[in-house]
Short mmCIF file of C-alpha atoms in Angstrom, two decimals:
data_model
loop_
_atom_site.label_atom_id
_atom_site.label_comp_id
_atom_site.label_asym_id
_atom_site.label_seq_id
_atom_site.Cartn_x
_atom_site.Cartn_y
_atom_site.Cartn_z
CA UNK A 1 -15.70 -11.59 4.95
CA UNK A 2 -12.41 -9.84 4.06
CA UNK A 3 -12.96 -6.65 1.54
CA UNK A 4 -10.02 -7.80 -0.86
CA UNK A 5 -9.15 -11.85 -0.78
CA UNK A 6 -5.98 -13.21 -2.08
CA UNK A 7 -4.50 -16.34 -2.43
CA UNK A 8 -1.20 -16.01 0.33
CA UNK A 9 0.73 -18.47 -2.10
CA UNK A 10 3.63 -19.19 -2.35
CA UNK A 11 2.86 -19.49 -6.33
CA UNK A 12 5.92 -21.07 -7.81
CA UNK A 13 6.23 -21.19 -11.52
CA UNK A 14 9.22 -21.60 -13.47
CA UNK A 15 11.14 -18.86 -15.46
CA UNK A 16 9.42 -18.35 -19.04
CA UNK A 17 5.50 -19.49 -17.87
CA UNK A 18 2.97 -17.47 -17.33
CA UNK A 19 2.15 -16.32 -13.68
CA UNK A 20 -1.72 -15.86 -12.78
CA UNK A 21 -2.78 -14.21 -9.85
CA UNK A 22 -6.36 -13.82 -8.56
CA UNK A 23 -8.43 -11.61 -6.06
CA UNK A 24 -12.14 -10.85 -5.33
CA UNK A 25 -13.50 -8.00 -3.70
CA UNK A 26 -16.53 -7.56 -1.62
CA UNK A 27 -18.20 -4.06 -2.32
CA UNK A 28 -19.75 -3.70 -5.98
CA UNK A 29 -19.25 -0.43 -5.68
CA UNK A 30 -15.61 -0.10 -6.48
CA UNK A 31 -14.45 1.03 -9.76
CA UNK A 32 -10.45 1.43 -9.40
CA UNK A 33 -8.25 -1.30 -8.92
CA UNK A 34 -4.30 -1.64 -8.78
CA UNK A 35 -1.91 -4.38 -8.54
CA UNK A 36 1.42 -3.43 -6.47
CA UNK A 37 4.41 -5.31 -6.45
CA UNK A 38 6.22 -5.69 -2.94
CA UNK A 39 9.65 -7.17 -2.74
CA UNK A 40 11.11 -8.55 0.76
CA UNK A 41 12.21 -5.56 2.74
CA UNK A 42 11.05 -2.69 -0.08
CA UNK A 43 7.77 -0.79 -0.32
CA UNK A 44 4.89 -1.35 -3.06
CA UNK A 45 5.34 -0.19 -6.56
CA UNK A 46 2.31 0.32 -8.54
CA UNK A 47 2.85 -2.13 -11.61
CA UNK A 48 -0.43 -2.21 -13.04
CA UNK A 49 -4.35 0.08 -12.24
CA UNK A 50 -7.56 -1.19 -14.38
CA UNK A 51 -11.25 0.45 -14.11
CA UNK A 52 -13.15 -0.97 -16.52
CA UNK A 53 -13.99 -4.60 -17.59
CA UNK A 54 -11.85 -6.36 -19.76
CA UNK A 55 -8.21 -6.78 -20.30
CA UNK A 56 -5.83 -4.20 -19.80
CA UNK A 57 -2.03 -4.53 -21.13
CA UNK A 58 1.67 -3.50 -20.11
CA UNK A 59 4.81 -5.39 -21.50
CA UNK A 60 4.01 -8.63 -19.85
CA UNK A 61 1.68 -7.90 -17.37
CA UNK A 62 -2.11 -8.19 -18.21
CA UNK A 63 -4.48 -6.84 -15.64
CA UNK A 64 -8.24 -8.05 -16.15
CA UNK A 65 -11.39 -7.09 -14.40
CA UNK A 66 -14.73 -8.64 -13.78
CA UNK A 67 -17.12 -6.44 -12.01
CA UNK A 68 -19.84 -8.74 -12.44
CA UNK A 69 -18.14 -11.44 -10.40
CA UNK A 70 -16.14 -9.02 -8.27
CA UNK A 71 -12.45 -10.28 -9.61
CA UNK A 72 -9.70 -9.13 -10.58
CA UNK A 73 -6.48 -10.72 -11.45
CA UNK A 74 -3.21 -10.07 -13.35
CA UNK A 75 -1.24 -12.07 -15.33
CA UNK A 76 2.61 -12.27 -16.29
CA UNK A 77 3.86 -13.42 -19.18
CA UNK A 78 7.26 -15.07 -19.37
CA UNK A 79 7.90 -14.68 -15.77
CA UNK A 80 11.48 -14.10 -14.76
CA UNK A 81 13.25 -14.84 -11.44
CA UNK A 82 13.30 -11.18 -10.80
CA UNK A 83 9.40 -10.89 -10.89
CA UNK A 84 9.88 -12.98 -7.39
CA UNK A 85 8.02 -10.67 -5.19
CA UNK A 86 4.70 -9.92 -3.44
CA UNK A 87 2.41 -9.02 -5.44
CA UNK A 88 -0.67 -6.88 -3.41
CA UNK A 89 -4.09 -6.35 -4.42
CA UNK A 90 -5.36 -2.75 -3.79
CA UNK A 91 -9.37 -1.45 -4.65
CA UNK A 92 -10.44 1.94 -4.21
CA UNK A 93 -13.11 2.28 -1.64
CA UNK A 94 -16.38 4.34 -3.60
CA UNK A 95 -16.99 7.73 -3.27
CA UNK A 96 -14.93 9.67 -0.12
CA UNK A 97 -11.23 9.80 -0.07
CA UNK A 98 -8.70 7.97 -2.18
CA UNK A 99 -8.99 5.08 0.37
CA UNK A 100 -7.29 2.15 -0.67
CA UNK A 101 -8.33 -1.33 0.52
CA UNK A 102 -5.35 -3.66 0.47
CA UNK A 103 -5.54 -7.73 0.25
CA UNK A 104 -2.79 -9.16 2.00
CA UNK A 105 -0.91 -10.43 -1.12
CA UNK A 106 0.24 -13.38 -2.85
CA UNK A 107 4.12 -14.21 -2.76
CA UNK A 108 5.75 -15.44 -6.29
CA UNK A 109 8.89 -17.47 -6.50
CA UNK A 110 10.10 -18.21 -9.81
CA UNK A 111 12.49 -20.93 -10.30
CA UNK A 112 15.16 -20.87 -13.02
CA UNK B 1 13.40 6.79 -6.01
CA UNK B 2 9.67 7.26 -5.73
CA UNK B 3 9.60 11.12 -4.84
CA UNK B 4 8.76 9.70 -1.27
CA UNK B 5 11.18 9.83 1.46
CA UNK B 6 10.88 8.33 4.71
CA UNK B 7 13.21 8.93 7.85
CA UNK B 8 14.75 7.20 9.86
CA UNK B 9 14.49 4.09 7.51
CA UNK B 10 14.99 1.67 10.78
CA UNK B 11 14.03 2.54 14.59
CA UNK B 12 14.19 0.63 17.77
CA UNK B 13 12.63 2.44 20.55
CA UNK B 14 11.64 1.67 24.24
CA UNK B 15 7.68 1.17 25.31
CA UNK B 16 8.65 4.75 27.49
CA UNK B 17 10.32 7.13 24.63
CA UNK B 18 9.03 9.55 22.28
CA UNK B 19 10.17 9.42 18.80
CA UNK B 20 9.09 10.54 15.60
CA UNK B 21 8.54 9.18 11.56
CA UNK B 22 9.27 11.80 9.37
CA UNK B 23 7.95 11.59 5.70
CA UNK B 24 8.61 14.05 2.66
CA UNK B 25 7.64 14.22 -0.82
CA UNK B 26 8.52 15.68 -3.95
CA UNK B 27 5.65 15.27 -6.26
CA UNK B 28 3.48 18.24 -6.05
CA UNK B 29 1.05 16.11 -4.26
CA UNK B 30 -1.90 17.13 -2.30
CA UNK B 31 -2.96 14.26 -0.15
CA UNK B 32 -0.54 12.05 2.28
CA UNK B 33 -1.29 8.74 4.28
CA UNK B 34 0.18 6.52 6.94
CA UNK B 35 -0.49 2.93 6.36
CA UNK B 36 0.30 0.39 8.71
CA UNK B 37 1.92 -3.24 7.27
CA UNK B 38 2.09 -5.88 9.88
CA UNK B 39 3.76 -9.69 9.02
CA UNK B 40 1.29 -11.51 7.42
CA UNK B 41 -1.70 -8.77 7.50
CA UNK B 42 -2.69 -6.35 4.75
CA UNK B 43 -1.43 -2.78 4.69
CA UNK B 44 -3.64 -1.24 6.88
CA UNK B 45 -4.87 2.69 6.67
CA UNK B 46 -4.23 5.03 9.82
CA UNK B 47 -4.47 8.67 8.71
CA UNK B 48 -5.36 10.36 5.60
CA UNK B 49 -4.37 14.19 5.00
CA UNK B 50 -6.02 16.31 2.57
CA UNK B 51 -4.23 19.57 2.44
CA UNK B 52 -2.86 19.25 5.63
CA UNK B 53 -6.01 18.53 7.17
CA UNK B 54 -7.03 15.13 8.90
CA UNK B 55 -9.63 13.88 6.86
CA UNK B 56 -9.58 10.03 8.03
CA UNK B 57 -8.92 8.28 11.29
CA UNK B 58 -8.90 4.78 11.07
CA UNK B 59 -9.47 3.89 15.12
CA UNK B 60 -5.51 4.24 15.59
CA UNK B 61 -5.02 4.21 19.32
CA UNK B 62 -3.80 7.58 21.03
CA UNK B 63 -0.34 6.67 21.09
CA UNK B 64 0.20 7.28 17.39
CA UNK B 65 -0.59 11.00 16.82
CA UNK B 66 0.08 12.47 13.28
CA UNK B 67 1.10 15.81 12.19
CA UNK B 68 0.99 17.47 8.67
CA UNK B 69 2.35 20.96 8.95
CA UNK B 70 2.26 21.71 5.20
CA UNK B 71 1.61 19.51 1.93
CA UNK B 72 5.10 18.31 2.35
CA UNK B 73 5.33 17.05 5.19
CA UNK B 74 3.74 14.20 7.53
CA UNK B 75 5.29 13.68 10.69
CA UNK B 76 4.10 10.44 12.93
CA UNK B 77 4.43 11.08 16.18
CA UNK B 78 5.00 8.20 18.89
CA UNK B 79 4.65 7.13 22.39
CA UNK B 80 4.35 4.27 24.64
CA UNK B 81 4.37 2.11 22.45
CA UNK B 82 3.81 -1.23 22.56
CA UNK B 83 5.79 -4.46 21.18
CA UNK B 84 3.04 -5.66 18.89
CA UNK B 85 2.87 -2.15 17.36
CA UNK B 86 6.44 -3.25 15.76
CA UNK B 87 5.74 -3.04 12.01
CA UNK B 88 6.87 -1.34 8.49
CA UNK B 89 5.13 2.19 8.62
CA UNK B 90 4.69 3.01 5.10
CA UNK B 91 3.76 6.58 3.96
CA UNK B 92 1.86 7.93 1.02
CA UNK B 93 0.77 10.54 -1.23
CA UNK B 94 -1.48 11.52 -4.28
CA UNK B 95 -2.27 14.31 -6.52
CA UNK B 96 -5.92 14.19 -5.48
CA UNK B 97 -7.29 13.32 -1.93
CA UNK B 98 -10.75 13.23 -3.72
CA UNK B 99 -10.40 9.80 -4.92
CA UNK B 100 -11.13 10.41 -8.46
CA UNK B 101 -10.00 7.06 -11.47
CA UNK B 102 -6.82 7.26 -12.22
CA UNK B 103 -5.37 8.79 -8.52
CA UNK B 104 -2.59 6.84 -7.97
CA UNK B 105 -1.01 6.39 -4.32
CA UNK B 106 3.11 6.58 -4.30
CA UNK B 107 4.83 5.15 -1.61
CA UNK B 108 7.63 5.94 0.25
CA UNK B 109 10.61 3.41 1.44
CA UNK B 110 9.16 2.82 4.99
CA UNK B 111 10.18 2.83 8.11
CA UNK B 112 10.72 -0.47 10.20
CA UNK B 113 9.92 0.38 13.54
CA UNK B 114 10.84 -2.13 16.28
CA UNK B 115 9.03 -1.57 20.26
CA UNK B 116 11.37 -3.42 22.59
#
């Protein structure tokens, strides 16, 4: 079993809708998680981090957490062609370094 | 400008040279990392430095040797390569290699590295 699952996509949406996008983890032990946006030929930005359960807010993004059911997922609202990207799942591993376990991502397109 | 700065930003090298990634950063930061992204594969960890000292090897073969000669600097050293080691080499830092909530990792730009 992977440690961080995503969907690879692509998820195409059109402009204005709202964009969901989903991962699980494997180890219950993690308590920091981070969504990082990729676009073709760049490196990650951090968009959103969450650590507890619940929703978490920024602009149009929405980062929520279930710990119980080992998902996290984040959510943008009014998507706009320019949120086309990558987006990449990241969980902190528990206790040791700042070891980040990365899913492979899901790729957003979306269409005027 | 992430306050991470990679160089050279492109490489093509033969399976028989020596070259080397240089990273930098600006951000006070105590930790640094090289992660690996391959097509299709998720980022994947190869070194973790904790001021300037190794503290994680993730099984990267020989031919990939790291150096971190202040909190600065990460260099990543390379030899023999091999074609399927082509990939974006993406380095890192953060304020705190302790992996405390709320330690977030900046990249930099990357470097595309390309074995022929």
């Amino acid at each position: 079993q992977k440690e961080v699952e995503q969907n690879s996509g692509p998820l195409s949406v059109p402009e204005g809708a709202i964009a969901s996008l989903n991962c699980t983890y494997s180890d219950r032990g993690s308590q920091s998680f981070f969504w990082y946006r990729q676009y073709s030929g760049k490196s990650p930005e951090l968009i959103m981090s969450i650590y507890s359960n619940g929703d978490k807010e920024d602009g149009r993004f929405t980062a929520q957490l279930n710990k119980a059911s080992q998902y996290v997922s984040l959510l943008i609202r009014d998507s706009q062609p320019s949120d086309s990207a990558t987006y990449l799942c990241a969980v902190k591993n528990p206790g040791g370094y700042n070891k980040l376990i990365f899913g492979a991502g899901t790729r957003l397109a979306v269409h005027p | 400008e992430t306050g991470v700065t990679q160089t050279p930003r492109h490489l093509v090298m033969g399976m028989t040279n020596k070259k080397s990634l240089k990273c930098e950063q600006h951000l006070g930061h105590n930790a640094m990392y090289w992660y690996k992204q391959s097509a299709k594969k998720p980022l994947e960890l190869m070194f973790v430095y904790s001021l300037e000292e190794r503290v994680e090897n993730n099984s990267v073969p020989s031919r990939f040797s790291p150096e971190c000669p202040n909190s600065s600097h990460l260099f990543l050293h390379l030899h023999t390569l091999q074609p399927e080691d082509s990939a974006l080499y993406l380095c890192a830092s953060s304020q705190d290699p302790s992996g405390s909530s709320g330690n977030t990792i900046y990249f930099g730009e990357g470097s595309w590295l390309t074995v022929v």
